[in-house]
mmCIF file of C-alpha atoms and ligand atoms in Angstrom:
data_model
loop_
_atom_site.group_PDB
_atom_site.id
_atom_site.type_symbol
_atom_site.label_atom_id
_atom_site.label_comp_id
_atom_site.label_asym_id
_atom_site.label_seq_id
_atom_site.Cartn_x
_atom_site.Cartn_y
_atom_site.Cartn_z
ATOM 1 C CA UNK G 139 182.834 46.841 81.138
ATOM 2 C CA UNK G 140 179.985 44.424 82.917
ATOM 3 C CA UNK G 141 178.649 41.492 80.927
ATOM 4 C CA UNK G 142 175.650 39.708 81.799
ATOM 5 C CA UNK G 143 175.321 36.328 79.252
ATOM 6 C CA UNK G 144 172.429 34.042 79.070
ATOM 7 C CA UNK G 145 172.760 30.336 77.909
ATOM 8 C CA UNK G 146 176.957 31.549 78.986
ATOM 9 C CA UNK G 147 177.313 26.829 78.984
ATOM 10 C CA UNK G 148 175.871 25.450 75.675
ATOM 11 C CA UNK G 149 177.563 25.496 72.935
ATOM 12 C CA UNK G 150 178.115 29.115 71.212
ATOM 13 C CA UNK G 151 178.160 30.833 74.756
ATOM 14 C CA UNK G 152 180.991 28.170 76.659
ATOM 15 C CA UNK G 153 183.100 29.797 73.562
ATOM 16 C CA UNK G 154 182.034 33.274 73.846
ATOM 17 C CA UNK G 155 182.933 33.180 77.073
ATOM 18 C CA UNK G 156 186.343 31.731 76.649
ATOM 19 C CA UNK G 157 187.172 33.948 73.766
ATOM 20 C CA UNK G 158 185.259 37.626 76.232
ATOM 21 C CA UNK G 159 187.725 36.718 78.934
ATOM 22 C CA UNK G 160 190.966 35.624 76.458
ATOM 23 C CA UNK G 161 191.140 38.274 73.623
ATOM 24 C CA UNK G 162 188.965 41.487 74.951
ATOM 25 C CA UNK G 163 189.596 43.615 78.653
ATOM 26 C CA UNK G 164 186.166 42.876 80.327
ATOM 27 C CA UNK G 165 185.921 43.364 83.674
ATOM 28 C CA UNK G 166 183.140 41.685 84.562
ATOM 29 C CA UNK G 167 181.345 38.527 82.901
ATOM 30 C CA UNK G 168 177.895 36.583 84.750
ATOM 31 C CA UNK G 169 176.572 33.451 83.413
ATOM 32 C CA UNK G 170 172.950 32.731 83.924
ATOM 33 C CA UNK G 171 172.059 29.481 82.531
ATOM 34 C CA UNK G 172 169.481 27.218 83.480
ATOM 35 C CA UNK G 173 171.834 24.016 82.613
ATOM 36 C CA UNK G 174 169.507 22.090 80.563
ATOM 37 C CA UNK G 175 170.722 18.945 78.695
ATOM 38 C CA UNK G 176 172.315 21.070 76.272
ATOM 39 C CA UNK G 177 174.045 23.696 79.027
ATOM 40 C CA UNK G 178 177.146 21.748 81.122
ATOM 41 C CA UNK G 179 179.449 23.175 83.465
ATOM 42 C CA UNK G 180 181.993 20.436 82.112
ATOM 43 C CA UNK G 181 182.264 22.829 78.196
ATOM 44 C CA UNK G 182 184.006 25.500 81.822
ATOM 45 C CA UNK G 183 185.736 23.715 84.105
ATOM 46 C CA UNK G 184 189.092 25.760 82.998
ATOM 47 C CA UNK G 185 187.822 28.795 83.181
ATOM 48 C CA UNK G 186 185.969 28.382 86.351
ATOM 49 C CA UNK G 187 188.583 29.940 88.893
ATOM 50 C CA UNK G 188 188.804 33.679 86.480
ATOM 51 C CA UNK G 189 188.045 36.291 89.305
ATOM 52 C CA UNK G 190 185.908 37.899 86.194
ATOM 53 C CA UNK G 191 184.040 35.123 85.835
ATOM 54 C CA UNK G 192 180.797 33.841 87.778
ATOM 55 C CA UNK G 193 178.682 31.581 86.861
ATOM 56 C CA UNK G 194 174.574 32.153 88.456
ATOM 57 C CA UNK G 195 172.190 29.010 88.116
ATOM 58 C CA UNK G 196 168.999 29.653 86.700
ATOM 59 C CA UNK G 197 166.070 29.875 84.111
ATOM 60 C CA UNK G 198 164.927 33.232 82.068
ATOM 61 C CA UNK G 199 161.638 32.696 82.501
ATOM 62 C CA UNK G 200 162.241 32.984 86.736
ATOM 63 C CA UNK G 201 161.454 36.659 86.969
ATOM 64 C CA UNK G 202 162.487 36.659 90.656
ATOM 65 C CA UNK G 203 166.031 35.209 90.485
ATOM 66 C CA UNK G 204 166.451 37.064 87.014
ATOM 67 C CA UNK G 205 165.903 40.255 89.314
ATOM 68 C CA UNK G 206 168.751 38.842 91.848
ATOM 69 C CA UNK G 207 171.063 37.775 89.035
ATOM 70 C CA UNK G 208 171.146 40.571 86.496
ATOM 71 C CA UNK G 209 173.282 43.723 88.566
ATOM 72 C CA UNK G 210 172.097 47.352 87.905
ATOM 73 C CA UNK G 211 174.220 49.087 85.069
ATOM 74 C CA UNK G 212 175.303 46.279 83.022
ATOM 75 C CA UNK G 213 176.704 47.610 79.966
ATOM 76 C CA UNK G 214 175.682 44.577 77.744
ATOM 77 C CA UNK G 215 173.866 41.937 77.706
ATOM 78 C CA UNK G 216 173.804 38.634 75.265
ATOM 79 C CA UNK G 217 171.228 36.620 75.308
ATOM 80 C CA UNK G 218 172.232 33.053 74.147
ATOM 81 C CA UNK G 219 169.781 31.000 75.797
ATOM 82 C CA UNK G 220 167.336 28.922 74.123
ATOM 83 C CA UNK G 221 166.414 25.483 73.434
ATOM 84 C CA UNK G 222 168.147 24.417 70.503
ATOM 85 C CA UNK G 223 167.039 21.581 67.614
ATOM 86 C CA UNK G 224 164.069 21.625 66.063
ATOM 87 C CA UNK G 225 163.605 17.669 65.889
ATOM 88 C CA UNK G 226 163.338 17.672 69.754
ATOM 89 C CA UNK G 227 161.190 21.696 68.769
ATOM 90 C CA UNK G 228 158.663 19.335 66.221
ATOM 91 C CA UNK G 229 158.263 16.327 68.671
ATOM 92 C CA UNK G 230 157.409 19.280 71.759
ATOM 93 C CA UNK G 231 157.357 22.790 71.296
ATOM 94 C CA UNK G 232 156.189 24.171 74.831
ATOM 95 C CA UNK G 233 159.736 24.175 76.084
ATOM 96 C CA UNK G 234 160.738 26.624 73.044
ATOM 97 C CA UNK G 235 157.632 28.496 73.320
ATOM 98 C CA UNK G 236 158.564 29.147 77.413
ATOM 99 C CA UNK G 237 162.250 29.899 76.949
ATOM 100 C CA UNK G 238 162.700 31.100 73.344
ATOM 101 C CA UNK G 239 158.951 33.553 74.202
ATOM 102 C CA UNK G 240 158.349 34.368 77.372
ATOM 103 C CA UNK G 241 161.656 34.244 78.364
ATOM 104 C CA UNK G 242 162.972 36.506 75.978
ATOM 105 C CA UNK G 243 159.970 38.750 77.273
ATOM 106 C CA UNK G 244 160.911 38.186 81.265
ATOM 107 C CA UNK G 245 164.841 39.745 80.006
ATOM 108 C CA UNK G 246 163.178 41.887 77.570
ATOM 109 C CA UNK G 247 161.276 43.428 80.631
ATOM 110 C CA UNK G 248 164.055 43.438 83.091
ATOM 111 C CA UNK G 249 166.784 45.054 81.302
ATOM 112 C CA UNK G 250 164.286 48.247 80.893
ATOM 113 C CA UNK G 251 164.169 48.473 84.658
ATOM 114 C CA UNK G 252 167.556 47.611 84.948
ATOM 115 C CA UNK G 253 169.014 50.255 82.924
ATOM 116 C CA UNK G 254 170.321 47.556 80.527
ATOM 117 C CA UNK G 255 172.235 49.540 78.147
ATOM 118 C CA UNK G 256 172.633 47.658 74.728
ATOM 119 C CA UNK G 257 170.497 43.197 74.370
ATOM 120 C CA UNK G 258 171.680 41.244 71.810
ATOM 121 C CA UNK G 259 169.281 38.533 71.027
ATOM 122 C CA UNK G 260 171.059 35.462 69.859
ATOM 123 C CA UNK G 261 168.411 34.718 66.382
ATOM 124 C CA UNK G 262 168.766 32.400 63.815
ATOM 125 C CA UNK G 263 169.307 32.380 59.841
ATOM 126 C CA UNK G 264 165.876 30.009 60.411
ATOM 127 C CA UNK G 265 163.747 32.671 60.272
ATOM 128 C CA UNK G 266 163.824 33.395 57.139
ATOM 129 C CA UNK G 267 162.606 30.020 55.650
ATOM 130 C CA UNK G 268 164.102 28.002 53.083
ATOM 131 C CA UNK G 269 165.973 30.287 49.804
ATOM 132 C CA UNK G 270 165.734 27.942 46.707
ATOM 133 C CA UNK G 271 168.510 27.973 43.693
ATOM 134 C CA UNK G 272 171.587 30.432 44.482
ATOM 135 C CA UNK G 273 170.129 33.520 45.554
ATOM 136 C CA UNK G 274 171.315 34.367 49.526
ATOM 137 C CA UNK G 275 169.808 35.958 52.887
ATOM 138 C CA UNK G 276 169.775 39.500 53.685
ATOM 139 C CA UNK G 277 169.084 41.504 56.922
ATOM 140 C CA UNK G 278 166.075 42.759 54.512
ATOM 141 C CA UNK G 279 164.960 38.957 54.522
ATOM 142 C CA UNK G 280 161.401 38.518 55.756
ATOM 143 C CA UNK G 281 160.339 36.523 58.006
ATOM 144 C CA UNK G 282 159.575 33.107 57.085
ATOM 145 C CA UNK G 283 160.232 30.673 59.903
ATOM 146 C CA UNK G 284 158.954 26.785 59.300
ATOM 147 C CA UNK G 285 159.445 24.870 62.082
ATOM 148 C CA UNK G 286 158.319 25.529 65.536
ATOM 149 C CA UNK G 287 161.810 26.539 66.604
ATOM 150 C CA UNK G 288 162.601 29.165 64.052
ATOM 151 C CA UNK G 289 159.053 30.581 64.454
ATOM 152 C CA UNK G 290 159.626 31.146 68.744
ATOM 153 C CA UNK G 291 162.789 32.522 67.490
ATOM 154 C CA UNK G 292 160.778 34.870 64.735
ATOM 155 C CA UNK G 293 158.501 35.648 67.665
ATOM 156 C CA UNK G 294 162.077 36.919 69.883
ATOM 157 C CA UNK G 295 162.836 38.533 67.100
ATOM 158 C CA UNK G 296 159.627 40.312 66.914
ATOM 159 C CA UNK G 297 159.545 40.681 70.677
ATOM 160 C CA UNK G 298 162.615 42.880 70.159
ATOM 161 C CA UNK G 299 161.943 45.321 68.124
ATOM 162 C CA UNK G 300 158.838 45.951 69.593
ATOM 163 C CA UNK G 301 160.674 47.220 73.176
ATOM 164 C CA UNK G 302 163.441 48.794 71.257
ATOM 165 C CA UNK G 303 160.304 50.389 68.928
ATOM 166 C CA UNK G 304 157.880 51.311 71.862
ATOM 167 C CA UNK G 305 159.924 51.776 75.241
ATOM 168 C CA UNK G 306 163.763 52.840 73.625
ATOM 169 C CA UNK G 307 165.759 50.041 74.861
ATOM 170 C CA UNK G 308 169.130 49.801 73.220
ATOM 171 C CA UNK G 309 169.143 46.437 70.971
ATOM 172 C CA UNK G 310 171.129 44.743 67.805
ATOM 173 C CA UNK G 311 170.002 41.426 66.106
ATOM 174 C CA UNK G 312 172.006 38.488 65.222
ATOM 175 C CA UNK G 313 171.363 36.233 62.546
ATOM 176 C CA UNK G 314 173.996 33.298 61.688
ATOM 177 C CA UNK G 315 173.556 30.166 59.739
ATOM 178 C CA UNK G 316 174.586 26.819 61.108
ATOM 179 C CA UNK G 317 177.241 27.262 63.831
ATOM 180 C CA UNK G 318 180.534 24.485 64.242
ATOM 181 C CA UNK G 319 183.762 23.495 66.820
ATOM 182 C CA UNK G 320 184.622 22.810 70.009
ATOM 183 C CA UNK G 321 181.757 21.726 72.566
ATOM 184 C CA UNK G 322 178.678 21.346 70.797
ATOM 185 C CA UNK G 323 175.864 18.675 72.173
ATOM 186 C CA UNK G 324 176.495 15.630 69.694
ATOM 187 C CA UNK G 325 173.142 16.010 68.146
ATOM 188 C CA UNK G 326 173.493 18.526 65.720
ATOM 189 C CA UNK G 327 175.005 17.412 62.364
ATOM 190 C CA UNK G 328 178.209 17.286 62.968
ATOM 191 C CA UNK G 329 179.500 16.718 66.513
ATOM 192 C CA UNK G 330 176.440 13.558 65.631
ATOM 193 C CA UNK G 331 178.321 12.900 63.085
ATOM 194 C CA UNK G 332 182.155 12.858 64.260
ATOM 195 C CA UNK G 333 180.026 10.871 67.568
ATOM 196 C CA UNK G 334 179.364 7.700 65.403
ATOM 197 C CA UNK G 335 182.401 7.891 63.496
ATOM 198 C CA UNK G 336 184.435 7.386 65.796
ATOM 199 C CA UNK G 337 182.443 5.011 67.731
ATOM 200 C CA UNK G 338 181.975 3.527 64.425
ATOM 201 C CA UNK G 339 177.889 3.199 64.036
ATOM 202 C CA UNK G 340 175.907 4.409 61.009
ATOM 203 C CA UNK G 341 175.378 7.722 60.932
ATOM 204 C CA UNK G 342 171.641 9.035 60.120
ATOM 205 C CA UNK G 343 171.317 10.631 57.099
ATOM 206 C CA UNK G 344 167.861 13.071 56.839
ATOM 207 C CA UNK G 345 165.931 12.367 53.457
ATOM 208 C CA UNK G 346 167.998 12.496 50.363
ATOM 209 C CA UNK G 347 171.112 14.309 52.026
ATOM 210 C CA UNK G 348 171.429 17.155 49.901
ATOM 211 C CA UNK G 349 169.623 19.543 51.885
ATOM 212 C CA UNK G 350 172.094 22.983 52.123
ATOM 213 C CA UNK G 351 173.647 24.823 55.036
ATOM 214 C CA UNK G 352 175.754 27.768 55.834
ATOM 215 C CA UNK G 353 178.311 27.181 57.626
ATOM 216 C CA UNK G 354 180.478 29.171 60.063
ATOM 217 C CA UNK G 355 183.244 27.793 62.955
ATOM 218 C CA UNK G 356 182.220 29.025 66.515
ATOM 219 C CA UNK G 357 186.260 30.853 66.617
ATOM 220 C CA UNK G 358 185.337 33.144 63.630
ATOM 221 C CA UNK G 359 181.350 33.326 65.420
ATOM 222 C CA UNK G 360 182.347 35.583 69.190
ATOM 223 C CA UNK G 361 184.959 37.518 66.789
ATOM 224 C CA UNK G 362 181.442 38.241 64.907
ATOM 225 C CA UNK G 363 179.499 39.261 67.408
ATOM 226 C CA UNK G 364 181.778 40.548 69.961
ATOM 227 C CA UNK G 365 182.293 43.010 66.606
ATOM 228 C CA UNK G 366 177.915 43.867 66.929
ATOM 229 C CA UNK G 367 177.736 43.590 70.027
ATOM 230 C CA UNK G 368 180.952 46.897 70.525
ATOM 231 C CA UNK G 369 180.103 47.955 66.815
ATOM 232 C CA UNK G 370 176.803 47.260 66.171
ATOM 233 C CA UNK G 371 174.443 50.449 64.735
ATOM 234 C CA UNK G 372 171.781 49.765 67.397
ATOM 235 C CA UNK G 373 168.413 48.480 66.133
ATOM 236 C CA UNK G 374 170.534 46.745 63.041
ATOM 237 C CA UNK G 375 170.012 43.187 62.501
ATOM 238 C CA UNK G 376 173.195 42.008 61.049
ATOM 239 C CA UNK G 377 173.987 37.978 59.495
ATOM 240 C CA UNK G 378 176.441 35.891 60.474
ATOM 241 C CA UNK G 379 177.679 33.245 57.438
ATOM 242 C CA UNK G 380 181.188 32.674 56.621
ATOM 243 C CA UNK G 381 180.272 32.115 52.657
ATOM 244 C CA UNK G 382 180.831 28.634 53.413
ATOM 245 C CA UNK G 383 177.433 25.963 51.572
ATOM 246 C CA UNK G 384 177.333 22.128 51.874
ATOM 247 C CA UNK G 385 175.205 20.029 51.599
ATOM 248 C CA UNK G 386 174.457 17.231 53.716
ATOM 249 C CA UNK G 387 176.191 14.465 52.288
ATOM 250 C CA UNK G 388 179.009 16.943 51.897
ATOM 251 C CA UNK G 389 179.515 17.776 54.797
ATOM 252 C CA UNK G 390 178.609 14.028 56.214
ATOM 253 C CA UNK G 391 180.992 12.654 53.129
ATOM 254 C CA UNK G 392 184.455 15.166 54.494
ATOM 255 C CA UNK G 393 183.475 13.653 58.701
ATOM 256 C CA UNK G 394 184.018 10.404 57.522
ATOM 257 C CA UNK G 395 187.677 11.617 55.527
ATOM 258 C CA UNK G 396 189.012 13.314 58.490
ATOM 259 C CA UNK G 397 188.543 10.106 60.041
ATOM 260 C CA UNK G 398 189.046 7.934 57.537
ATOM 261 C CA UNK G 399 186.132 4.857 58.114
ATOM 262 C CA UNK G 400 184.310 4.392 54.408
ATOM 263 C CA UNK G 401 180.872 4.940 53.127
ATOM 264 C CA UNK G 402 179.520 2.798 53.502
ATOM 265 C CA UNK G 403 178.910 3.796 56.945
ATOM 266 C CA UNK G 404 175.859 6.165 55.689
ATOM 267 C CA UNK G 405 172.573 5.207 56.779
ATOM 268 C CA UNK G 406 169.370 7.951 54.892
ATOM 269 C CA UNK G 407 166.685 7.988 56.646
ATOM 270 C CA UNK G 408 162.816 9.514 56.751
ATOM 271 C CA UNK G 409 163.438 12.368 56.152
ATOM 272 C CA UNK G 410 162.502 15.142 58.939
ATOM 273 C CA UNK G 411 159.469 16.982 58.283
ATOM 274 C CA UNK G 412 159.643 20.280 56.566
ATOM 275 C CA UNK G 413 163.301 20.178 55.959
ATOM 276 C CA UNK G 414 164.844 23.793 54.698
ATOM 277 C CA UNK G 415 166.090 23.035 52.529
ATOM 278 C CA UNK G 416 168.544 25.684 52.216
ATOM 279 C CA UNK G 417 170.298 28.489 54.350
ATOM 280 C CA UNK G 418 172.543 31.320 52.307
ATOM 281 C CA UNK G 419 173.755 33.986 53.945
ATOM 282 C CA UNK G 420 175.190 37.475 52.596
ATOM 283 C CA UNK G 421 177.716 38.626 55.323
ATOM 284 C CA UNK G 422 178.208 42.229 53.861
ATOM 285 C CA UNK G 423 177.219 44.620 56.033
ATOM 286 C CA UNK G 424 178.778 42.477 58.879
ATOM 287 C CA UNK G 425 182.380 42.763 56.645
ATOM 288 C CA UNK G 426 181.915 46.107 55.416
ATOM 289 C CA UNK G 427 180.763 48.521 58.436
ATOM 290 C CA UNK G 428 182.588 45.763 60.327
ATOM 291 C CA UNK G 429 185.765 43.857 58.635
ATOM 292 C CA UNK G 430 185.149 41.296 59.921
ATOM 293 C CA UNK G 431 186.044 37.943 57.831
ATOM 294 C CA UNK G 432 186.193 34.226 58.395
ATOM 295 C CA UNK G 433 190.063 33.078 59.881
ATOM 296 C CA UNK G 434 188.853 29.108 59.511
ATOM 297 C CA UNK G 435 187.880 27.403 56.013
ATOM 298 C CA UNK G 436 185.269 24.905 56.034
ATOM 299 C CA UNK G 437 188.341 22.151 56.187
ATOM 300 C CA UNK G 438 190.002 23.937 58.784
ATOM 301 C CA UNK G 439 187.703 24.449 60.336
ATOM 302 C CA UNK G 440 186.132 20.562 60.473
ATOM 303 C CA UNK G 441 189.597 19.652 61.274
ATOM 304 C CA UNK G 442 189.965 21.406 63.918
ATOM 305 C CA UNK G 443 186.659 20.175 64.904
ATOM 306 C CA UNK G 444 187.441 16.349 64.578
ATOM 307 C CA UNK G 445 190.686 16.934 66.244
ATOM 308 C CA UNK G 446 188.658 18.304 69.309
ATOM 309 C CA UNK G 447 185.979 15.664 69.185
ATOM 310 C CA UNK G 448 188.722 13.144 68.769
ATOM 311 C CA UNK G 449 190.960 14.531 71.787
ATOM 312 C CA UNK G 450 187.951 14.767 74.272
ATOM 313 C CA UNK G 451 186.369 11.028 74.725
ATOM 314 C CA UNK G 452 184.831 11.388 78.365
ATOM 315 C CA UNK G 453 183.706 14.669 77.077
ATOM 316 C CA UNK G 454 180.729 13.410 74.522
ATOM 317 C CA UNK G 455 180.162 10.303 77.550
ATOM 318 C CA UNK G 456 179.738 13.101 80.146
ATOM 319 C CA UNK G 457 177.590 15.803 78.361
ATOM 320 C CA UNK G 458 175.431 12.813 77.178
ATOM 321 C CA UNK G 459 175.282 10.913 80.294
ATOM 322 C CA UNK G 460 172.315 11.666 81.881
ATOM 323 C CA UNK G 461 174.071 10.912 85.503
ATOM 324 C CA UNK G 462 176.503 13.658 84.568
ATOM 325 C CA UNK G 463 172.989 16.826 84.539
ATOM 326 C CA UNK G 464 171.937 15.175 87.456
ATOM 327 C CA UNK G 465 174.942 15.398 89.671
ATOM 328 C CA UNK G 466 175.250 18.826 88.392
ATOM 329 C CA UNK G 467 171.915 19.685 89.300
ATOM 330 C CA UNK G 468 172.064 18.425 92.441
ATOM 331 C CA UNK G 469 175.328 20.416 93.104
ATOM 332 C CA UNK G 470 174.212 24.160 91.703
ATOM 333 C CA UNK G 471 170.189 23.946 92.436
ATOM 334 C CA UNK G 472 168.405 25.502 90.219
ATOM 335 C CA UNK G 473 168.548 28.955 91.082
ATOM 336 C CA UNK G 474 171.338 29.429 93.234
ATOM 337 C CA UNK G 475 174.298 28.434 91.494
ATOM 338 C CA UNK G 476 177.455 28.188 92.939
ATOM 339 C CA UNK G 477 179.093 31.844 92.750
HETATM 340 P P1 NAD T 531 173.112 25.057 72.966
HETATM 341 O O1 NAD T 531 171.854 24.673 73.233
HETATM 342 O O2 NAD T 531 174.278 24.362 72.984
HETATM 343 O O3 NAD T 531 173.052 25.561 74.362
HETATM 344 C C1 NAD T 531 171.723 26.586 75.402
HETATM 345 C C2 NAD T 531 172.156 27.142 76.030
HETATM 346 O O4 NAD T 531 171.279 28.004 77.687
HETATM 347 C C3 NAD T 531 172.245 26.047 76.889
HETATM 348 O O5 NAD T 531 173.446 25.888 78.226
HETATM 349 C C4 NAD T 531 170.876 25.980 77.971
HETATM 350 O O6 NAD T 531 171.148 25.345 79.434
HETATM 351 C C5 NAD T 531 170.843 26.877 78.489
HETATM 352 N N1 NAD T 531 169.252 27.620 78.855
HETATM 353 C C6 NAD T 531 168.355 26.550 77.461
HETATM 354 N N2 NAD T 531 167.121 26.783 78.277
HETATM 355 C C7 NAD T 531 167.866 27.503 79.686
HETATM 356 C C8 NAD T 531 166.892 28.960 80.080
HETATM 357 N N3 NAD T 531 164.856 28.722 80.448
HETATM 358 N N4 NAD T 531 167.080 29.849 81.606
HETATM 359 C C9 NAD T 531 167.954 29.672 80.915
HETATM 360 N N5 NAD T 531 169.344 28.890 81.224
HETATM 361 C C10 NAD T 531 168.723 28.442 79.455
HETATM 362 O O7 NAD T 531 172.706 26.291 71.414
HETATM 363 P P2 NAD T 531 173.658 26.851 70.241
HETATM 364 O O8 NAD T 531 174.023 25.937 70.021
HETATM 365 O O9 NAD T 531 174.954 27.124 71.516
HETATM 366 O O10 NAD T 531 172.846 28.492 70.663
HETATM 367 C C11 NAD T 531 172.552 29.792 71.636
HETATM 368 C C12 NAD T 531 172.305 30.782 70.508
HETATM 369 O O11 NAD T 531 172.168 30.947 68.878
HETATM 370 C C13 NAD T 531 170.423 29.877 70.544
HETATM 371 O O12 NAD T 531 169.580 31.341 71.045
HETATM 372 C C14 NAD T 531 170.367 29.260 69.901
HETATM 373 O O13 NAD T 531 168.930 29.819 68.953
HETATM 374 C C15 NAD T 531 171.094 30.290 68.544
HETATM 375 N N6 NAD T 531 171.715 29.074 67.146
HETATM 376 C C16 NAD T 531 172.900 28.563 67.755
HETATM 377 C C17 NAD T 531 173.383 28.006 66.411
HETATM 378 C C18 NAD T 531 173.918 26.825 65.895
HETATM 379 O O14 NAD T 531 173.765 26.654 64.375
HETATM 380 N N7 NAD T 531 174.250 26.404 67.112
HETATM 381 C C19 NAD T 531 172.880 28.721 65.161
HETATM 382 C C20 NAD T 531 172.208 30.092 64.713
HETATM 383 C C21 NAD T 531 170.669 30.237 66.004
HETATM 384 P P1 TYD T 532 171.309 20.126 62.493
HETATM 385 O O1 TYD T 532 172.530 20.336 63.079
HETATM 386 O O2 TYD T 532 169.599 19.904 63.749
HETATM 387 O O3 TYD T 532 171.083 21.569 62.265
HETATM 388 P P2 TYD T 532 169.525 22.510 61.596
HETATM 389 O O4 TYD T 532 168.115 21.526 61.376
HETATM 390 O O5 TYD T 532 169.391 23.194 63.047
HETATM 391 O O6 TYD T 532 170.655 23.346 60.055
HETATM 392 O O7 TYD T 532 170.792 19.926 61.619
HETATM 393 C C1 TYD T 532 171.524 20.360 60.217
HETATM 394 C C2 TYD T 532 171.408 19.261 58.885
HETATM 395 O O8 TYD T 532 171.367 18.478 58.730
HETATM 396 C C3 TYD T 532 169.757 19.665 58.460
HETATM 397 O O9 TYD T 532 169.561 19.626 57.356
HETATM 398 C C4 TYD T 532 168.747 18.028 59.075
HETATM 399 C C5 TYD T 532 170.415 17.110 58.340
HETATM 400 N N1 TYD T 532 170.812 16.324 60.200
HETATM 401 C C6 TYD T 532 170.505 14.783 59.274
HETATM 402 O O10 TYD T 532 170.540 14.609 57.481
HETATM 403 N N2 TYD T 532 171.407 13.841 60.542
HETATM 404 C C7 TYD T 532 171.052 14.119 61.448
HETATM 405 O O11 TYD T 532 170.891 12.706 62.187
HETATM 406 C C8 TYD T 532 170.464 15.125 62.155
HETATM 407 C C9 TYD T 532 170.886 15.939 63.364
HETATM 408 C C10 TYD T 532 170.987 16.370 61.619
#
């Protein structure tokens, strides 16, 4: 099976590459990634020499580079590539529209032209906005995005739908809750809190810290995604959630407890504008149709995550250093990559 991934050098993508190579019988995996601040080949050092794996440095908005990199009759294209951080989208939305919207259209056009057999779009629960009380999102919930990031991902879903309805491209969409685990860039809640705790610097909690997120460990996510990619119904949406909602304060306190540090490190800071209060997903479709169940509880997944960050302080230093990024961009260029 020939698989083409975009954004595979980021957090979820790099974990998924490792899963593909170790747990499935895939023959060829191409990882096409622009290496933005969030993409790091350091995340994939251990698979670099695997003959089934090839990295190509490129932008999904660059149609000529994509055309060159995408082999004809690819069995499966999974689009992880995105600008993914809500706070950055509030600062400036331009790159979110370019990659998350225009880039997705470029991928869809090319997939159609080059005979990609199945196109999987990685989406997010955030396209459905905030859900109050004790209700849950499912695959039929309306799209009501509230941040520029969420709006760009909702737009992408609409373009994927149009490619299916108008041109018959075989597509599947996954919407997940918040993912966590090793190799997540330390700007998102869990890795930032772990990194700050290790460095003994304050932990910024937005607003009252009582916002809820639905957490899924990245290893469980990888299994769910593979099940959807292989056996999910064409045209369907699947919600990936582990029935694990926690308030941000609960998460931050669990990180502090896991590292044996006091709660006095918590600093309440100004809230995020338009901050979604609650995400909660009903994963019944995934469970019933594809038999998926998470292997990690939040406690066990967080323990594994903390252990990984504690054992890899140099990874945090490297990926947050501008010099390191410049090195990879100089080394591999934006288009050519190494093969
Ligand atoms: P990430 O920010 O860690 O990685 C994104 C990757 O995409 C990076 O390797 C980056 O270099 C690459 N990229 C960005 N722009 C590109 C472009 N124009 N061309 C090619 N590559 C480009 O993100 P992540 O957390 O791994 O998320 C992966 C996907 O999952 C995204 O689509 C995101 O919207 C979605 N998602 C993430 C979460 C989460 O909790 N992390 C939850 C739901 C959905
Ligand atoms: P984040 O990891 O940015 O993911 P998302 O916004 O996509 O859910 O944030 C998770 C939650 O944590 C969100 O409610 C915002 C909050 N948060 C903080 O309170 N402090 C922080 O420093 C960060 C990065 C997030």
